[in-house]
Amino acid sequence: AQKVTQAQTEISVVEKEDVTLDCVYETRDTTYYLFWYKQPPSGELVFLIRRNSFDEQNEISGRYSWNFQKSTSSFNFTITASQVVDSAVYFCALSEGANSKLTFGKGITLSVRP
Amino acid sequence: DAGVIQSPRHEVTEMGQEVTLRCKPISGHNSLFWYRQTMMRGLELLIYFNNNVPIDDSGMPEDRFSAKMPNASFSTLKIQPSEPRDSAVYFCASSFPGINSNQPQHFGDGTRLSIL
């Protein structure tokens, strides 16, 4: 069965600090997809990134970067030079094979203080 | 482009009443998902449709819950009769068709449901 663990529940940083959000997943499938979503205080869920199991290249998008390591079943998310607008709950999610069903982690609440 | 549209945004009703939540997916998306978010259980998938056909409804809590997708541009999630423990935020999401490449799901703003 698929499972996503986000061990950190709450993180608080001061603006301009770097912060890494951890995500560990479990799956028996060799083909799977990993996602990160952001849920700001307004409540909507915003898609950030998708990565498939065959692509271990790290990705950078502006201040955001993602580190995918199959050896440790991790898909960690780093925000560089954090800003107050980054304050949100961040969810990691997993889907297996051709099954579109997403399994979410419990989410990490990130607070960025000015 | 319009995103996933959900209505109503907020619903407050008394227990025992029927509740109907509505969703319009993004045009061209052929997969539609209903999720429920609570503090205790987090985000959990209730049911999803491909090409208007229910594929997996194993997350539907009980017979009081039902979902339909009569056409590609509309879906409903109904609770009858409603109970206080159904209070949650209900999200609808949709995604593009993808062959062996699960496309990202795009979420609506959610319906915040309170059952008194």
mmCIF file with all atom_site columns, C-alpha atoms in Angstrom:
data_model
loop_
_atom_site.group_PDB
_atom_site.id
_atom_site.type_symbol
_atom_site.label_atom_id
_atom_site.label_alt_id
_atom_site.label_comp_id
_atom_site.label_asym_id
_atom_site.label_entity_id
_atom_site.label_seq_id
_atom_site.pdbx_PDB_ins_code
_atom_site.Cartn_x
_atom_site.Cartn_y
_atom_site.Cartn_z
_atom_site.occupancy
_atom_site.B_iso_or_equiv
_atom_site.pdbx_formal_charge
_atom_site.auth_seq_id
_atom_site.auth_comp_id
_atom_site.auth_asym_id
_atom_site.auth_atom_id
_atom_site.pdbx_PDB_model_num
ATOM 1   C CA . ALA A 1 1   ? 0.000   0.000  0.000   1.00 0.00 ? 1   ALA A CA 1
ATOM 2   C CA . GLN A 1 2   ? 1.201   3.489  -0.715  1.00 0.00 ? 2   GLN A CA 1
ATOM 3   C CA . LYS A 1 3   ? 2.076   5.834  2.114   1.00 0.00 ? 3   LYS A CA 1
ATOM 4   C CA . VAL A 1 4   ? 3.482   9.339  2.474   1.00 0.00 ? 4   VAL A CA 1
ATOM 5   C CA . THR A 1 5   ? 5.126   10.524 5.669   1.00 0.00 ? 5   THR A CA 1
ATOM 6   C CA . GLN A 1 6   ? 5.792   14.143 6.461   1.00 0.00 ? 6   GLN A CA 1
ATOM 7   C CA . ALA A 1 7   ? 7.401   13.860 9.878   1.00 0.00 ? 7   ALA A CA 1
ATOM 8   C CA . GLN A 1 8   ? 7.669   17.600 10.452  1.00 0.00 ? 8   GLN A CA 1
ATOM 9   C CA . THR A 1 9   ? 4.313   19.044 11.476  1.00 0.00 ? 9   THR A CA 1
ATOM 10  C CA . GLU A 1 10  ? 5.182   22.691 12.033  1.00 0.00 ? 10  GLU A CA 1
ATOM 11  C CA . ILE A 1 11  ? 8.214   24.763 11.062  1.00 0.00 ? 11  ILE A CA 1
ATOM 12  C CA . SER A 1 12  ? 8.802   28.391 11.930  1.00 0.00 ? 12  SER A CA 1
ATOM 13  C CA . VAL A 1 13  ? 11.576  30.452 10.336  1.00 0.00 ? 13  VAL A CA 1
ATOM 14  C CA . VAL A 1 14  ? 12.520  34.065 10.003  1.00 0.00 ? 14  VAL A CA 1
ATOM 15  C CA . GLU A 1 15  ? 12.262  35.690 6.613   1.00 0.00 ? 15  GLU A CA 1
ATOM 16  C CA . LYS A 1 16  ? 15.259  35.079 4.317   1.00 0.00 ? 16  LYS A CA 1
ATOM 17  C CA . GLU A 1 17  ? 16.159  31.810 5.993   1.00 0.00 ? 17  GLU A CA 1
ATOM 18  C CA . ASP A 1 18  ? 16.328  28.654 3.899   1.00 0.00 ? 18  ASP A CA 1
ATOM 19  C CA . VAL A 1 19  ? 13.971  25.861 4.901   1.00 0.00 ? 19  VAL A CA 1
ATOM 20  C CA . THR A 1 20  ? 13.654  22.224 3.829   1.00 0.00 ? 20  THR A CA 1
ATOM 21  C CA . LEU A 1 21  ? 10.425  20.275 4.043   1.00 0.00 ? 21  LEU A CA 1
ATOM 22  C CA . ASP A 1 22  ? 10.881  16.520 4.214   1.00 0.00 ? 22  ASP A CA 1
ATOM 23  C CA . CYS A 1 23  ? 8.808   13.867 2.483   1.00 0.00 ? 23  CYS A CA 1
ATOM 24  C CA . VAL A 1 24  ? 9.315   10.101 2.683   1.00 0.00 ? 24  VAL A CA 1
ATOM 25  C CA . TYR A 1 25  ? 7.173   7.730  0.664   1.00 0.00 ? 25  TYR A CA 1
ATOM 26  C CA . GLU A 1 26  ? 6.442   4.014  0.497   1.00 0.00 ? 26  GLU A CA 1
ATOM 27  C CA . THR A 1 27  ? 5.336   2.137  -2.580  1.00 0.00 ? 27  THR A CA 1
ATOM 28  C CA . ARG A 1 28  ? 5.733   -1.300 -4.132  1.00 0.00 ? 28  ARG A CA 1
ATOM 29  C CA . ASP A 1 29  ? 5.312   -0.001 -7.648  1.00 0.00 ? 29  ASP A CA 1
ATOM 30  C CA . THR A 1 30  ? 8.293   0.761  -9.862  1.00 0.00 ? 30  THR A CA 1
ATOM 31  C CA . THR A 1 31  ? 6.276   3.427  -11.661 1.00 0.00 ? 31  THR A CA 1
ATOM 32  C CA . TYR A 1 32  ? 4.949   6.167  -9.461  1.00 0.00 ? 32  TYR A CA 1
ATOM 33  C CA . TYR A 1 33  ? 4.545   9.928  -9.294  1.00 0.00 ? 33  TYR A CA 1
ATOM 34  C CA . LEU A 1 34  ? 5.328   12.391 -6.547  1.00 0.00 ? 34  LEU A CA 1
ATOM 35  C CA . PHE A 1 35  ? 3.729   15.778 -6.060  1.00 0.00 ? 35  PHE A CA 1
ATOM 36  C CA . TRP A 1 36  ? 3.945   18.819 -3.845  1.00 0.00 ? 36  TRP A CA 1
ATOM 37  C CA . TYR A 1 37  ? 0.975   21.086 -3.183  1.00 0.00 ? 37  TYR A CA 1
ATOM 38  C CA . LYS A 1 38  ? 0.729   24.346 -1.269  1.00 0.00 ? 38  LYS A CA 1
ATOM 39  C CA . GLN A 1 39  ? -2.303  25.355 0.802   1.00 0.00 ? 39  GLN A CA 1
ATOM 40  C CA . PRO A 1 40  ? -2.098  29.032 1.783   1.00 0.00 ? 40  PRO A CA 1
ATOM 41  C CA . PRO A 1 41  ? -4.263  30.464 4.584   1.00 0.00 ? 41  PRO A CA 1
ATOM 42  C CA . SER A 1 42  ? -7.000  31.219 2.030   1.00 0.00 ? 42  SER A CA 1
ATOM 43  C CA . GLY A 1 43  ? -7.527  27.452 1.781   1.00 0.00 ? 43  GLY A CA 1
ATOM 44  C CA . GLU A 1 44  ? -7.083  26.546 -1.862  1.00 0.00 ? 44  GLU A CA 1
ATOM 45  C CA . LEU A 1 45  ? -4.664  23.816 -2.943  1.00 0.00 ? 45  LEU A CA 1
ATOM 46  C CA . VAL A 1 46  ? -2.033  24.906 -5.418  1.00 0.00 ? 46  VAL A CA 1
ATOM 47  C CA . PHE A 1 47  ? -0.035  22.432 -7.488  1.00 0.00 ? 47  PHE A CA 1
ATOM 48  C CA . LEU A 1 48  ? 3.731   23.017 -7.307  1.00 0.00 ? 48  LEU A CA 1
ATOM 49  C CA . ILE A 1 49  ? 5.512   20.090 -8.938  1.00 0.00 ? 49  ILE A CA 1
ATOM 50  C CA . ARG A 1 50  ? 5.171   16.548 -10.282 1.00 0.00 ? 50  ARG A CA 1
ATOM 51  C CA . ARG A 1 51  ? 8.036   14.086 -10.586 1.00 0.00 ? 51  ARG A CA 1
ATOM 52  C CA . ASN A 1 52  ? 7.928   10.543 -11.989 1.00 0.00 ? 52  ASN A CA 1
ATOM 53  C CA . SER A 1 53  ? 9.930   7.660  -10.595 1.00 0.00 ? 53  SER A CA 1
ATOM 54  C CA . PHE A 1 54  ? 12.205  7.443  -13.614 1.00 0.00 ? 54  PHE A CA 1
ATOM 55  C CA . ASP A 1 55  ? 13.418  11.004 -13.368 1.00 0.00 ? 55  ASP A CA 1
ATOM 56  C CA . GLU A 1 56  ? 15.711  11.601 -10.426 1.00 0.00 ? 56  GLU A CA 1
ATOM 57  C CA . GLN A 1 57  ? 16.977  14.926 -11.636 1.00 0.00 ? 57  GLN A CA 1
ATOM 58  C CA . ASN A 1 58  ? 16.621  17.644 -9.084  1.00 0.00 ? 58  ASN A CA 1
ATOM 59  C CA . GLU A 1 59  ? 14.559  20.615 -10.104 1.00 0.00 ? 59  GLU A CA 1
ATOM 60  C CA . ILE A 1 60  ? 14.842  24.295 -9.386  1.00 0.00 ? 60  ILE A CA 1
ATOM 61  C CA . SER A 1 61  ? 12.141  26.870 -9.961  1.00 0.00 ? 61  SER A CA 1
ATOM 62  C CA . GLY A 1 62  ? 13.066  30.286 -8.674  1.00 0.00 ? 62  GLY A CA 1
ATOM 63  C CA . ARG A 1 63  ? 13.465  30.038 -4.906  1.00 0.00 ? 63  ARG A CA 1
ATOM 64  C CA . TYR A 1 64  ? 12.010  26.512 -4.881  1.00 0.00 ? 64  TYR A CA 1
ATOM 65  C CA . SER A 1 65  ? 14.011  23.342 -5.374  1.00 0.00 ? 65  SER A CA 1
ATOM 66  C CA . TRP A 1 66  ? 13.239  19.664 -5.055  1.00 0.00 ? 66  TRP A CA 1
ATOM 67  C CA . ASN A 1 67  ? 15.584  16.794 -4.235  1.00 0.00 ? 67  ASN A CA 1
ATOM 68  C CA . PHE A 1 68  ? 14.327  13.356 -5.303  1.00 0.00 ? 68  PHE A CA 1
ATOM 69  C CA . GLN A 1 69  ? 16.336  10.386 -3.993  1.00 0.00 ? 69  GLN A CA 1
ATOM 70  C CA . LYS A 1 70  ? 15.012  6.902  -4.720  1.00 0.00 ? 70  LYS A CA 1
ATOM 71  C CA . SER A 1 71  ? 17.707  5.346  -2.513  1.00 0.00 ? 71  SER A CA 1
ATOM 72  C CA . THR A 1 72  ? 16.101  6.922  0.538   1.00 0.00 ? 72  THR A CA 1
ATOM 73  C CA . SER A 1 73  ? 12.535  7.136  -0.851  1.00 0.00 ? 73  SER A CA 1
ATOM 74  C CA . SER A 1 74  ? 12.539  10.848 -0.257  1.00 0.00 ? 74  SER A CA 1
ATOM 75  C CA . PHE A 1 75  ? 11.310  13.855 -2.173  1.00 0.00 ? 75  PHE A CA 1
ATOM 76  C CA . ASN A 1 76  ? 12.338  16.919 -0.185  1.00 0.00 ? 76  ASN A CA 1
ATOM 77  C CA . PHE A 1 77  ? 11.396  20.504 -0.924  1.00 0.00 ? 77  PHE A CA 1
ATOM 78  C CA . THR A 1 78  ? 13.636  23.479 -0.168  1.00 0.00 ? 78  THR A CA 1
ATOM 79  C CA . ILE A 1 79  ? 12.640  27.106 -0.131  1.00 0.00 ? 79  ILE A CA 1
ATOM 80  C CA . THR A 1 80  ? 15.588  29.453 -0.396  1.00 0.00 ? 80  THR A CA 1
ATOM 81  C CA . ALA A 1 81  ? 15.415  32.934 1.126   1.00 0.00 ? 81  ALA A CA 1
ATOM 82  C CA . SER A 1 82  ? 11.941  32.355 2.512   1.00 0.00 ? 82  SER A CA 1
ATOM 83  C CA . GLN A 1 83  ? 9.333   35.096 2.414   1.00 0.00 ? 83  GLN A CA 1
ATOM 84  C CA . VAL A 1 84  ? 6.224   35.763 4.473   1.00 0.00 ? 84  VAL A CA 1
ATOM 85  C CA . VAL A 1 85  ? 4.098   34.791 1.470   1.00 0.00 ? 85  VAL A CA 1
ATOM 86  C CA . ASP A 1 86  ? 5.551   31.288 1.703   1.00 0.00 ? 86  ASP A CA 1
ATOM 87  C CA . SER A 1 87  ? 3.585   30.748 4.908   1.00 0.00 ? 87  SER A CA 1
ATOM 88  C CA . ALA A 1 88  ? 1.241   27.867 4.160   1.00 0.00 ? 88  ALA A CA 1
ATOM 89  C CA . VAL A 1 89  ? 0.642   24.174 4.662   1.00 0.00 ? 89  VAL A CA 1
ATOM 90  C CA . TYR A 1 90  ? 2.661   22.069 2.237   1.00 0.00 ? 90  TYR A CA 1
ATOM 91  C CA . PHE A 1 91  ? 1.539   18.614 1.207   1.00 0.00 ? 91  PHE A CA 1
ATOM 92  C CA . CYS A 1 92  ? 3.535   15.858 -0.422  1.00 0.00 ? 92  CYS A CA 1
ATOM 93  C CA . ALA A 1 93  ? 1.511   13.277 -2.362  1.00 0.00 ? 93  ALA A CA 1
ATOM 94  C CA . LEU A 1 94  ? 2.034   10.002 -4.220  1.00 0.00 ? 94  LEU A CA 1
ATOM 95  C CA . SER A 1 95  ? 0.228   8.100  -6.971  1.00 0.00 ? 95  SER A CA 1
ATOM 96  C CA . GLU A 1 96  ? 1.142   4.664  -8.281  1.00 0.00 ? 96  GLU A CA 1
ATOM 97  C CA . GLY A 1 97  ? 1.305   3.382  -11.836 1.00 0.00 ? 97  GLY A CA 1
ATOM 98  C CA . ALA A 1 98  ? -1.679  4.247  -13.971 1.00 0.00 ? 98  ALA A CA 1
ATOM 99  C CA . ASN A 1 99  ? -3.828  4.770  -10.910 1.00 0.00 ? 99  ASN A CA 1
ATOM 100 C CA . SER A 1 100 ? -4.672  8.433  -10.580 1.00 0.00 ? 100 SER A CA 1
ATOM 101 C CA . LYS A 1 101 ? -5.473  8.095  -6.891  1.00 0.00 ? 101 LYS A CA 1
ATOM 102 C CA . LEU A 1 102 ? -3.406  10.512 -4.806  1.00 0.00 ? 102 LEU A CA 1
ATOM 103 C CA . THR A 1 103 ? -2.295  9.682  -1.293  1.00 0.00 ? 103 THR A CA 1
ATOM 104 C CA . PHE A 1 104 ? -1.387  12.784 0.690   1.00 0.00 ? 104 PHE A CA 1
ATOM 105 C CA . GLY A 1 105 ? 0.897   13.226 3.647   1.00 0.00 ? 105 GLY A CA 1
ATOM 106 C CA . LYS A 1 106 ? -0.413  15.007 6.732   1.00 0.00 ? 106 LYS A CA 1
ATOM 107 C CA . GLY A 1 107 ? 1.119   18.288 5.636   1.00 0.00 ? 107 GLY A CA 1
ATOM 108 C CA . ILE A 1 108 ? 3.715   20.647 7.114   1.00 0.00 ? 108 ILE A CA 1
ATOM 109 C CA . THR A 1 109 ? 2.664   24.046 8.417   1.00 0.00 ? 109 THR A CA 1
ATOM 110 C CA . LEU A 1 110 ? 5.337   26.578 7.534   1.00 0.00 ? 110 LEU A CA 1
ATOM 111 C CA . SER A 1 111 ? 5.318   29.963 9.232   1.00 0.00 ? 111 SER A CA 1
ATOM 112 C CA . VAL A 1 112 ? 7.682   32.615 7.948   1.00 0.00 ? 112 VAL A CA 1
ATOM 113 C CA . ARG A 1 113 ? 8.053   35.539 10.349  1.00 0.00 ? 113 ARG A CA 1
ATOM 114 C CA . PRO A 1 114 ? 9.101   38.983 9.166   1.00 0.00 ? 114 PRO A CA 1
ATOM 115 C CA . ASP B 2 1   ? -8.742  30.165 -18.064 1.00 0.00 ? 1   ASP B CA 1
ATOM 116 C CA . ALA B 2 2   ? -11.326 29.167 -15.509 1.00 0.00 ? 2   ALA B CA 1
ATOM 117 C CA . GLY B 2 3   ? -10.159 26.726 -12.912 1.00 0.00 ? 3   GLY B CA 1
ATOM 118 C CA . VAL B 2 4   ? -12.218 24.092 -11.141 1.00 0.00 ? 4   VAL B CA 1
ATOM 119 C CA . ILE B 2 5   ? -15.378 25.747 -9.879  1.00 0.00 ? 5   ILE B CA 1
ATOM 120 C CA . GLN B 2 6   ? -17.102 24.545 -6.748  1.00 0.00 ? 6   GLN B CA 1
ATOM 121 C CA . SER B 2 7   ? -20.340 25.686 -5.197  1.00 0.00 ? 7   SER B CA 1
ATOM 122 C CA . PRO B 2 8   ? -21.364 26.653 -2.665  1.00 0.00 ? 8   PRO B CA 1
ATOM 123 C CA . ARG B 2 9   ? -18.224 27.997 -0.979  1.00 0.00 ? 9   ARG B CA 1
ATOM 124 C CA . HIS B 2 10  ? -19.813 27.661 2.441   1.00 0.00 ? 10  HIS B CA 1
ATOM 125 C CA . GLU B 2 11  ? -22.752 25.608 3.633   1.00 0.00 ? 11  GLU B CA 1
ATOM 126 C CA . VAL B 2 12  ? -24.240 25.521 7.087   1.00 0.00 ? 12  VAL B CA 1
ATOM 127 C CA . THR B 2 13  ? -27.158 23.225 7.708   1.00 0.00 ? 13  THR B CA 1
ATOM 128 C CA . GLU B 2 14  ? -28.789 21.184 10.410  1.00 0.00 ? 14  GLU B CA 1
ATOM 129 C CA . MET B 2 15  ? -28.202 17.512 10.818  1.00 0.00 ? 15  MET B CA 1
ATOM 130 C CA . GLY B 2 16  ? -30.565 15.322 8.916   1.00 0.00 ? 16  GLY B CA 1
ATOM 131 C CA . GLN B 2 17  ? -30.775 17.686 5.971   1.00 0.00 ? 17  GLN B CA 1
ATOM 132 C CA . GLU B 2 18  ? -29.668 16.749 2.484   1.00 0.00 ? 18  GLU B CA 1
ATOM 133 C CA . VAL B 2 19  ? -26.526 18.502 1.267   1.00 0.00 ? 19  VAL B CA 1
ATOM 134 C CA . THR B 2 20  ? -25.470 18.771 -2.376  1.00 0.00 ? 20  THR B CA 1
ATOM 135 C CA . LEU B 2 21  ? -22.035 19.978 -3.389  1.00 0.00 ? 21  LEU B CA 1
ATOM 136 C CA . ARG B 2 22  ? -21.345 20.900 -6.983  1.00 0.00 ? 22  ARG B CA 1
ATOM 137 C CA . CYS B 2 23  ? -18.267 20.898 -9.163  1.00 0.00 ? 23  CYS B CA 1
ATOM 138 C CA . LYS B 2 24  ? -17.427 22.054 -12.664 1.00 0.00 ? 24  LYS B CA 1
ATOM 139 C CA . PRO B 2 25  ? -14.049 20.668 -13.803 1.00 0.00 ? 25  PRO B CA 1
ATOM 140 C CA . ILE B 2 26  ? -11.615 22.430 -16.084 1.00 0.00 ? 26  ILE B CA 1
ATOM 141 C CA . SER B 2 27  ? -12.712 22.086 -19.704 1.00 0.00 ? 27  SER B CA 1
ATOM 142 C CA . GLY B 2 28  ? -10.884 19.217 -21.395 1.00 0.00 ? 28  GLY B CA 1
ATOM 143 C CA . HIS B 2 29  ? -10.051 17.415 -18.181 1.00 0.00 ? 29  HIS B CA 1
ATOM 144 C CA . ASN B 2 30  ? -11.460 13.902 -18.161 1.00 0.00 ? 30  ASN B CA 1
ATOM 145 C CA . SER B 2 31  ? -10.671 12.868 -14.598 1.00 0.00 ? 31  SER B CA 1
ATOM 146 C CA . LEU B 2 32  ? -12.548 14.286 -11.631 1.00 0.00 ? 32  LEU B CA 1
ATOM 147 C CA . PHE B 2 33  ? -11.854 13.712 -7.932  1.00 0.00 ? 33  PHE B CA 1
ATOM 148 C CA . TRP B 2 34  ? -13.689 14.450 -4.691  1.00 0.00 ? 34  TRP B CA 1
ATOM 149 C CA . TYR B 2 35  ? -11.630 14.870 -1.513  1.00 0.00 ? 35  TYR B CA 1
ATOM 150 C CA . ARG B 2 36  ? -12.491 15.633 2.081   1.00 0.00 ? 36  ARG B CA 1
ATOM 151 C CA . GLN B 2 37  ? -10.171 17.521 4.432   1.00 0.00 ? 37  GLN B CA 1
ATOM 152 C CA . THR B 2 38  ? -10.466 17.353 8.210   1.00 0.00 ? 38  THR B CA 1
ATOM 153 C CA . MET B 2 39  ? -8.037  18.066 11.008  1.00 0.00 ? 39  MET B CA 1
ATOM 154 C CA . MET B 2 40  ? -8.174  14.494 12.208  1.00 0.00 ? 40  MET B CA 1
ATOM 155 C CA . ARG B 2 41  ? -7.855  12.632 8.916   1.00 0.00 ? 41  ARG B CA 1
ATOM 156 C CA . GLY B 2 42  ? -6.170  15.164 6.646   1.00 0.00 ? 42  GLY B CA 1
ATOM 157 C CA . LEU B 2 43  ? -6.885  15.007 2.925   1.00 0.00 ? 43  LEU B CA 1
ATOM 158 C CA . GLU B 2 44  ? -8.604  11.831 1.840   1.00 0.00 ? 44  GLU B CA 1
ATOM 159 C CA . LEU B 2 45  ? -9.931  10.778 -1.541  1.00 0.00 ? 45  LEU B CA 1
ATOM 160 C CA . LEU B 2 46  ? -13.620 9.940  -1.554  1.00 0.00 ? 46  LEU B CA 1
ATOM 161 C CA . ILE B 2 47  ? -14.218 8.981  -5.176  1.00 0.00 ? 47  ILE B CA 1
ATOM 162 C CA . TYR B 2 48  ? -12.896 9.620  -8.637  1.00 0.00 ? 48  TYR B CA 1
ATOM 163 C CA . PHE B 2 49  ? -14.275 9.474  -12.168 1.00 0.00 ? 49  PHE B CA 1
ATOM 164 C CA . ASN B 2 50  ? -12.659 8.895  -15.546 1.00 0.00 ? 50  ASN B CA 1
ATOM 165 C CA . ASN B 2 51  ? -14.711 9.932  -18.552 1.00 0.00 ? 51  ASN B CA 1
ATOM 166 C CA . ASN B 2 52  ? -17.762 10.364 -16.279 1.00 0.00 ? 52  ASN B CA 1
ATOM 167 C CA . VAL B 2 53  ? -17.506 6.784  -14.981 1.00 0.00 ? 53  VAL B CA 1
ATOM 168 C CA . PRO B 2 54  ? -16.783 6.153  -11.277 1.00 0.00 ? 54  PRO B CA 1
ATOM 169 C CA . ILE B 2 55  ? -13.494 4.273  -11.026 1.00 0.00 ? 55  ILE B CA 1
ATOM 170 C CA . ASP B 2 56  ? -12.792 4.070  -7.312  1.00 0.00 ? 56  ASP B CA 1
ATOM 171 C CA . ASP B 2 57  ? -15.342 4.888  -4.618  1.00 0.00 ? 57  ASP B CA 1
ATOM 172 C CA . SER B 2 58  ? -13.603 2.992  -1.829  1.00 0.00 ? 58  SER B CA 1
ATOM 173 C CA . GLY B 2 59  ? -13.128 6.228  0.098   1.00 0.00 ? 59  GLY B CA 1
ATOM 174 C CA . MET B 2 60  ? -16.819 7.047  0.314   1.00 0.00 ? 60  MET B CA 1
ATOM 175 C CA . PRO B 2 61  ? -17.561 6.830  4.040   1.00 0.00 ? 61  PRO B CA 1
ATOM 176 C CA . GLU B 2 62  ? -20.955 5.169  3.928   1.00 0.00 ? 62  GLU B CA 1
ATOM 177 C CA . ASP B 2 63  ? -24.214 4.914  2.072   1.00 0.00 ? 63  ASP B CA 1
ATOM 178 C CA . ARG B 2 64  ? -25.198 8.396  3.097   1.00 0.00 ? 64  ARG B CA 1
ATOM 179 C CA . PHE B 2 65  ? -22.676 9.667  0.559   1.00 0.00 ? 65  PHE B CA 1
ATOM 180 C CA . SER B 2 66  ? -23.245 9.483  -3.184  1.00 0.00 ? 66  SER B CA 1
ATOM 181 C CA . ALA B 2 67  ? -21.582 11.102 -6.183  1.00 0.00 ? 67  ALA B CA 1
ATOM 182 C CA . LYS B 2 68  ? -22.618 11.497 -9.785  1.00 0.00 ? 68  LYS B CA 1
ATOM 183 C CA . MET B 2 69  ? -21.095 12.831 -12.966 1.00 0.00 ? 69  MET B CA 1
ATOM 184 C CA . PRO B 2 70  ? -23.882 13.116 -15.537 1.00 0.00 ? 70  PRO B CA 1
ATOM 185 C CA . ASN B 2 71  ? -21.623 14.811 -18.094 1.00 0.00 ? 71  ASN B CA 1
ATOM 186 C CA . ALA B 2 72  ? -18.059 15.942 -18.610 1.00 0.00 ? 72  ALA B CA 1
ATOM 187 C CA . SER B 2 73  ? -18.653 19.380 -17.151 1.00 0.00 ? 73  SER B CA 1
ATOM 188 C CA . PHE B 2 74  ? -20.557 18.687 -13.945 1.00 0.00 ? 74  PHE B CA 1
ATOM 189 C CA . SER B 2 75  ? -20.422 16.525 -10.856 1.00 0.00 ? 75  SER B CA 1
ATOM 190 C CA . THR B 2 76  ? -22.283 16.414 -7.553  1.00 0.00 ? 76  THR B CA 1
ATOM 191 C CA . LEU B 2 77  ? -21.496 14.982 -4.150  1.00 0.00 ? 77  LEU B CA 1
ATOM 192 C CA . LYS B 2 78  ? -24.574 14.404 -2.042  1.00 0.00 ? 78  LYS B CA 1
ATOM 193 C CA . ILE B 2 79  ? -24.906 13.632 1.655   1.00 0.00 ? 79  ILE B CA 1
ATOM 194 C CA . GLN B 2 80  ? -28.269 12.414 2.870   1.00 0.00 ? 80  GLN B CA 1
ATOM 195 C CA . PRO B 2 81  ? -28.942 12.550 5.762   1.00 0.00 ? 81  PRO B CA 1
ATOM 196 C CA . SER B 2 82  ? -26.102 14.767 6.943   1.00 0.00 ? 82  SER B CA 1
ATOM 197 C CA . GLU B 2 83  ? -24.464 14.364 10.374  1.00 0.00 ? 83  GLU B CA 1
ATOM 198 C CA . PRO B 2 84  ? -22.217 16.670 12.411  1.00 0.00 ? 84  PRO B CA 1
ATOM 199 C CA . ARG B 2 85  ? -19.210 14.415 11.738  1.00 0.00 ? 85  ARG B CA 1
ATOM 200 C CA . ASP B 2 86  ? -19.542 15.219 8.040   1.00 0.00 ? 86  ASP B CA 1
ATOM 201 C CA . SER B 2 87  ? -18.354 18.754 8.768   1.00 0.00 ? 87  SER B CA 1
ATOM 202 C CA . ALA B 2 88  ? -15.223 19.301 6.694   1.00 0.00 ? 88  ALA B CA 1
ATOM 203 C CA . VAL B 2 89  ? -13.850 21.057 3.652   1.00 0.00 ? 89  VAL B CA 1
ATOM 204 C CA . TYR B 2 90  ? -14.740 19.192 0.474   1.00 0.00 ? 90  TYR B CA 1
ATOM 205 C CA . PHE B 2 91  ? -12.512 19.670 -2.527  1.00 0.00 ? 91  PHE B CA 1
ATOM 206 C CA . CYS B 2 92  ? -13.105 18.811 -6.136  1.00 0.00 ? 92  CYS B CA 1
ATOM 207 C CA . ALA B 2 93  ? -10.141 18.370 -8.480  1.00 0.00 ? 93  ALA B CA 1
ATOM 208 C CA . SER B 2 94  ? -9.703  17.568 -12.148 1.00 0.00 ? 94  SER B CA 1
ATOM 209 C CA . SER B 2 95  ? -6.835  16.504 -14.378 1.00 0.00 ? 95  SER B CA 1
ATOM 210 C CA . PHE B 2 96  ? -5.937  16.090 -18.032 1.00 0.00 ? 96  PHE B CA 1
ATOM 211 C CA . PRO B 2 97  ? -6.007  12.693 -19.635 1.00 0.00 ? 97  PRO B CA 1
ATOM 212 C CA . GLY B 2 98  ? -2.566  11.126 -19.576 1.00 0.00 ? 98  GLY B CA 1
ATOM 213 C CA . ILE B 2 99  ? -1.328  7.812  -20.816 1.00 0.00 ? 99  ILE B CA 1
ATOM 214 C CA . ASN B 2 100 ? 0.959   6.331  -18.173 1.00 0.00 ? 100 ASN B CA 1
ATOM 215 C CA . SER B 2 101 ? 1.760   9.808  -16.942 1.00 0.00 ? 101 SER B CA 1
ATOM 216 C CA . ASN B 2 102 ? -0.465  10.809 -14.072 1.00 0.00 ? 102 ASN B CA 1
ATOM 217 C CA . GLN B 2 103 ? -1.188  14.432 -14.692 1.00 0.00 ? 103 GLN B CA 1
ATOM 218 C CA . PRO B 2 104 ? -1.345  16.881 -11.796 1.00 0.00 ? 104 PRO B CA 1
ATOM 219 C CA . GLN B 2 105 ? -4.730  17.435 -10.274 1.00 0.00 ? 105 GLN B CA 1
ATOM 220 C CA . HIS B 2 106 ? -6.003  20.987 -10.146 1.00 0.00 ? 106 HIS B CA 1
ATOM 221 C CA . PHE B 2 107 ? -8.192  21.793 -7.193  1.00 0.00 ? 107 PHE B CA 1
ATOM 222 C CA . GLY B 2 108 ? -11.193 24.010 -6.696  1.00 0.00 ? 108 GLY B CA 1
ATOM 223 C CA . ASP B 2 109 ? -11.405 26.410 -3.770  1.00 0.00 ? 109 ASP B CA 1
ATOM 224 C CA . GLY B 2 110 ? -13.385 23.896 -1.735  1.00 0.00 ? 110 GLY B CA 1
ATOM 225 C CA . THR B 2 111 ? -16.736 23.902 0.042   1.00 0.00 ? 111 THR B CA 1
ATOM 226 C CA . ARG B 2 112 ? -16.615 24.438 3.780   1.00 0.00 ? 112 ARG B CA 1
ATOM 227 C CA . LEU B 2 113 ? -19.461 22.365 5.185   1.00 0.00 ? 113 LEU B CA 1
ATOM 228 C CA . SER B 2 114 ? -20.758 22.725 8.721   1.00 0.00 ? 114 SER B CA 1
ATOM 229 C CA . ILE B 2 115 ? -23.463 20.403 10.010  1.00 0.00 ? 115 ILE B CA 1
ATOM 230 C CA . LEU B 2 116 ? -25.049 21.631 13.233  1.00 0.00 ? 116 LEU B CA 1
#
